[in-house]
PDB file of C-alpha atoms in Angstrom:
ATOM      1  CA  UNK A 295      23.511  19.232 -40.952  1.00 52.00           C
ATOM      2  CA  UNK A 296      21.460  21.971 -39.637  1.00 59.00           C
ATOM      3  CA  UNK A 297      20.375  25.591 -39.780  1.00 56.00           C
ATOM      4  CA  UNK A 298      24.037  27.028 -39.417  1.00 57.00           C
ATOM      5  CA  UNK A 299      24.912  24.886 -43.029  1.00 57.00           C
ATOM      6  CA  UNK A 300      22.237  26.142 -44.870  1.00 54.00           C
ATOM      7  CA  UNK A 301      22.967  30.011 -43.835  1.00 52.00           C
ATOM      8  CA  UNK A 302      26.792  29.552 -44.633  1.00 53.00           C
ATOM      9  CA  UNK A 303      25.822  27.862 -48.149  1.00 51.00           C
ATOM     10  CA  UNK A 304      23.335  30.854 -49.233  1.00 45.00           C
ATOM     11  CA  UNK A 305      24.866  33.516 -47.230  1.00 44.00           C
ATOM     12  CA  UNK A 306      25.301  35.702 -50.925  1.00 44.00           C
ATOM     13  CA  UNK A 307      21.844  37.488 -50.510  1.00 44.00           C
ATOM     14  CA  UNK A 308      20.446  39.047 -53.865  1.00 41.00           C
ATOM     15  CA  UNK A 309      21.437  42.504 -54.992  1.00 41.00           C
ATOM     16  CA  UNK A 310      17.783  43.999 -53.694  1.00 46.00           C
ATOM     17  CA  UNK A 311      18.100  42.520 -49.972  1.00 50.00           C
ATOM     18  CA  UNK A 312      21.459  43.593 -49.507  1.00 48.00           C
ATOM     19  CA  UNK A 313      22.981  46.933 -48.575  1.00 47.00           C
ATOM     20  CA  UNK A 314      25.073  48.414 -50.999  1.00 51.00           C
ATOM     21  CA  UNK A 315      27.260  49.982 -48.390  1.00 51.00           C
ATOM     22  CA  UNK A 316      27.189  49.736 -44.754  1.00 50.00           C
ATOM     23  CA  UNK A 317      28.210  52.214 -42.167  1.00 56.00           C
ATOM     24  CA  UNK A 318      30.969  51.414 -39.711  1.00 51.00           C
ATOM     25  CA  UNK A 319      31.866  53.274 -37.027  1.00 55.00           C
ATOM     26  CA  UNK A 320      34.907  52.296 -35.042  1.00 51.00           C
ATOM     27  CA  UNK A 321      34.910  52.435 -31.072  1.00 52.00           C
ATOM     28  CA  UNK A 322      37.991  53.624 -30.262  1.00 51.00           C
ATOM     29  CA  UNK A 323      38.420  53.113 -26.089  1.00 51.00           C
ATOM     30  CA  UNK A 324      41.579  53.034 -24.607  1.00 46.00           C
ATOM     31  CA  UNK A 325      41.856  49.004 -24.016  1.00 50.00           C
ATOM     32  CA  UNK A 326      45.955  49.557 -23.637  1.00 60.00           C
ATOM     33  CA  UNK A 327      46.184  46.931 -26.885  1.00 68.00           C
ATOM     34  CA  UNK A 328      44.469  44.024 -25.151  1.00 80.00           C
ATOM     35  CA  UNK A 329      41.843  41.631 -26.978  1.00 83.00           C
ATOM     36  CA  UNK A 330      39.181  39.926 -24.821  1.00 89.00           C
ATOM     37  CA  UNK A 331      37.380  36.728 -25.902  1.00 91.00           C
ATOM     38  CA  UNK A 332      33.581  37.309 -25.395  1.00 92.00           C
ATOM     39  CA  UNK A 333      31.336  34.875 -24.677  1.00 92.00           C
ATOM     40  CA  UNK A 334      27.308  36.009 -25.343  1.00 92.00           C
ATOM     41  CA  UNK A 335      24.602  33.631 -24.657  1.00 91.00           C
ATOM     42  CA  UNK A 336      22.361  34.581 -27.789  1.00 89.00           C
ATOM     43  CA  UNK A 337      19.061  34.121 -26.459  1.00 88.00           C
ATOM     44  CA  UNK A 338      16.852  36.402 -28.463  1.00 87.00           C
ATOM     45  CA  UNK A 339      16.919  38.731 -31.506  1.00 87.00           C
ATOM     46  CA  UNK A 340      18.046  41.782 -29.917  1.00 87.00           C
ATOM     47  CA  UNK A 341      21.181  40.196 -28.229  1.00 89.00           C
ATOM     48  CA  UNK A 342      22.926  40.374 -31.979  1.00 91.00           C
ATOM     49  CA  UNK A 343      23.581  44.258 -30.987  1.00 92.00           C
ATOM     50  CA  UNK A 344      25.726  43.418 -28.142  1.00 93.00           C
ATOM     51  CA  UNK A 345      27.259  40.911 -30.906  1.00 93.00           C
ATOM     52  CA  UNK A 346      27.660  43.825 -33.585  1.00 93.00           C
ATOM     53  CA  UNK A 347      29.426  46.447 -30.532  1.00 92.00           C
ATOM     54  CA  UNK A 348      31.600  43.735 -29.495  1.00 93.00           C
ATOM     55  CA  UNK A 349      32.703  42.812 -33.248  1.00 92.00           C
ATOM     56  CA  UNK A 350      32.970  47.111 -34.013  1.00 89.00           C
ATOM     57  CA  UNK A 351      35.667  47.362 -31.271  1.00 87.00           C
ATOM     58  CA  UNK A 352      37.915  45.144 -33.047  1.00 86.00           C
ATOM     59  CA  UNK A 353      39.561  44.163 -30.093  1.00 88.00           C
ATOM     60  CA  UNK A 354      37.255  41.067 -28.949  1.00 91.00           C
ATOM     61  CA  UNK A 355      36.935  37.499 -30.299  1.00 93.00           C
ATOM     62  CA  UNK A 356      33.252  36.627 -29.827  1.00 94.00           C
ATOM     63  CA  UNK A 357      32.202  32.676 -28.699  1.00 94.00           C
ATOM     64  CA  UNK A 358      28.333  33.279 -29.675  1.00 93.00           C
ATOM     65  CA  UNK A 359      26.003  30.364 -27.670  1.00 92.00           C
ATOM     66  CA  UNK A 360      22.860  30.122 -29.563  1.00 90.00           C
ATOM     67  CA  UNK A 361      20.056  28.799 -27.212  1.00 82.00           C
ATOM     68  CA  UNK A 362      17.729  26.189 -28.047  1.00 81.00           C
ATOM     69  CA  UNK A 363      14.763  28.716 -28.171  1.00 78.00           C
ATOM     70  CA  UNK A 364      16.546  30.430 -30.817  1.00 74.00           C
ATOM     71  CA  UNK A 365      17.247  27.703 -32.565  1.00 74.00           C
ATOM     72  CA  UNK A 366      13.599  26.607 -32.872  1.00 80.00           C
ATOM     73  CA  UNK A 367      13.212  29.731 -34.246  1.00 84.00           C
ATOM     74  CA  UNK A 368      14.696  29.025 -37.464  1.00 86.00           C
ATOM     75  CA  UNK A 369      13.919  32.894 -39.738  1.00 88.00           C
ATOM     76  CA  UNK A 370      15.073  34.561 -36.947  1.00 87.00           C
ATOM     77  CA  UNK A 371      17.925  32.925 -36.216  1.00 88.00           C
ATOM     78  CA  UNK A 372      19.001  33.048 -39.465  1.00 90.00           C
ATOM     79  CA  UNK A 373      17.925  36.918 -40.147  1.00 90.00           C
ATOM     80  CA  UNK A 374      20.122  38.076 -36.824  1.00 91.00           C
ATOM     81  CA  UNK A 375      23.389  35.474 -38.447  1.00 92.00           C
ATOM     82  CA  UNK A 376      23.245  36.944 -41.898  1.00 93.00           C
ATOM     83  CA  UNK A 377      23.574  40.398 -40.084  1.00 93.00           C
ATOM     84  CA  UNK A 378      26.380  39.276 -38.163  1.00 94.00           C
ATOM     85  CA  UNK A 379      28.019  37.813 -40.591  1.00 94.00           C
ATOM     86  CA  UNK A 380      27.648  40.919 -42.829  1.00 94.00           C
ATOM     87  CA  UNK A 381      29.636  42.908 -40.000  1.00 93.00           C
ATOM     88  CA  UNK A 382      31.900  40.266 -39.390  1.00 93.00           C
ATOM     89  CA  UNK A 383      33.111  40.530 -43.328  1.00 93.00           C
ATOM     90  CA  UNK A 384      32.493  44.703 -43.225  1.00 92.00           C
ATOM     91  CA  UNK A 385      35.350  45.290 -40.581  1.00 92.00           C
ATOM     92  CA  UNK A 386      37.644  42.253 -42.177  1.00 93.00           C
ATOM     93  CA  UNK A 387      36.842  39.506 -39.376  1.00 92.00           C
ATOM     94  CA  UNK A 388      36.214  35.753 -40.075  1.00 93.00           C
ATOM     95  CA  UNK A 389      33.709  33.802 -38.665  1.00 94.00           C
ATOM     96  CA  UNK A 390      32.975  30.154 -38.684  1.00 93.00           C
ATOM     97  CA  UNK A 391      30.492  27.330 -36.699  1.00 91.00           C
ATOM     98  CA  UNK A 392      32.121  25.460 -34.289  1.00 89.00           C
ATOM     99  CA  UNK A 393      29.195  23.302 -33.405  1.00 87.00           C
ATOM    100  CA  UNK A 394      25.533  23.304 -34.034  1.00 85.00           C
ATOM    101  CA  UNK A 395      24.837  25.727 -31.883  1.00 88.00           C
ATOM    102  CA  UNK A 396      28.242  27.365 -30.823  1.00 93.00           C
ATOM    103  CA  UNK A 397      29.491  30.006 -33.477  1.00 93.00           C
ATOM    104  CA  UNK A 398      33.005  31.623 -33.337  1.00 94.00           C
ATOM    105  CA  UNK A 399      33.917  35.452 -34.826  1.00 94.00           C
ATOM    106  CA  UNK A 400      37.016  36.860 -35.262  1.00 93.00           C
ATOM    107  CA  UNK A 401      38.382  40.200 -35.160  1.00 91.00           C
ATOM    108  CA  UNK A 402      40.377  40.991 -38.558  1.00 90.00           C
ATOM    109  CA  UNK A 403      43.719  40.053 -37.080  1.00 87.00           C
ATOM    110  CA  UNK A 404      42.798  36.597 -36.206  1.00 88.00           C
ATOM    111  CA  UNK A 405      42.037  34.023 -39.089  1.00 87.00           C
ATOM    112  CA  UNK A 406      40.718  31.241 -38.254  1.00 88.00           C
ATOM    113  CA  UNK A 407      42.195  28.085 -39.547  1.00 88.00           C
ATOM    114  CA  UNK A 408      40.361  25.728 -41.683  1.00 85.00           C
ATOM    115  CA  UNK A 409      42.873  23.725 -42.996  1.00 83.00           C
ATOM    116  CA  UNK A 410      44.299  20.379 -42.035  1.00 84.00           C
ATOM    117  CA  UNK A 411      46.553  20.217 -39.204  1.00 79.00           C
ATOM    118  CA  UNK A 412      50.219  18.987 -38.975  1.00 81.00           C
ATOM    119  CA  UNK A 413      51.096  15.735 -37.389  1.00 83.00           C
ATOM    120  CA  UNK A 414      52.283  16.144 -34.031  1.00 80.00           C
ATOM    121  CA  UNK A 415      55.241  13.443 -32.937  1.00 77.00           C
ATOM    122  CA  UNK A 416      55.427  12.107 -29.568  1.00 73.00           C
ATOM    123  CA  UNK A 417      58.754  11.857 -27.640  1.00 67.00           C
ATOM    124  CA  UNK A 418      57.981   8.204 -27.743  1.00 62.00           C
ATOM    125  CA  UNK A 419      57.890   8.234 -31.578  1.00 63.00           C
ATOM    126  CA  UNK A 420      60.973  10.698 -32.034  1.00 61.00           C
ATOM    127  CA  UNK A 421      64.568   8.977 -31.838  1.00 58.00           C
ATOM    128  CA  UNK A 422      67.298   9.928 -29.914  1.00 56.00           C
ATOM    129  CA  UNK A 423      70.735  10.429 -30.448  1.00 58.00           C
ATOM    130  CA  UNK A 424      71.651   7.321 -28.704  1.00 56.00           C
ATOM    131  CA  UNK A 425      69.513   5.711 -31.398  1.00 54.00           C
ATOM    132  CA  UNK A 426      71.219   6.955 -34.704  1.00 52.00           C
TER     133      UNK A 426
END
């Protein structure tokens, strides 16, 4: 399909290019138990910081729009994903492409589902008891 595919396919780097360990620390600010859903335009590089702050406060579900610029772009695109993604599984989130260019992370007490999804009856196709 595209670049997003191929980066979710080979996302195991090799032992040399990845860090052993990685240094979290948690922001703790007094958000009175809310979560936020945080949409960031990704248009460059650098913008995967304000991804990374947003994903370290636990408390925000991030809706990451990758530009077409970036998406030309194709080693850096996939350089700043991989370190999302590393962050994402570091503090126990999930993350997962909703589109081509439209990627979704999770804090780590939202999963997202991937499975299929129950059938939903209608009123229409439900009887009644005036039926039975």
């Amino acid at each position: 399909m595209g670049i997003l595919d191929n980066l979710f396919k080979s996302a195991r780097l090799s032992a040399s290019q990845e860090p052993r360990y990685m240094e979290v620390e948690w922001s703790k600010e007094a958000a009175d138990g809310k979560s936020f859903i945080r949409v960031v335009n990704f248009n460059e590089y650098t913008d995967t910081d304000v991804v990374l702050n947003y994903l370290r406060d636990r408390n925000n579900i991030v809706i990451l729009k990758i530009k077409p610029r970036l998406l030309q772009e194709k080693m850096e695109l996939k350089r700043a994903l991989k370190r999302i993604q590393r962050t994402a599984a570091a503090i126990g989130g999930d993350m997962a492409g909703l589109k081509e260019d439209v990627i979704l992370i999770t804090p780590p007490d939202v999963t997202i589902w991937r499975g299929e999804h129950p059938v939903v009856q209608t009123s229409a196709q439900m009887s009644t008891p005036a039926e039975l």
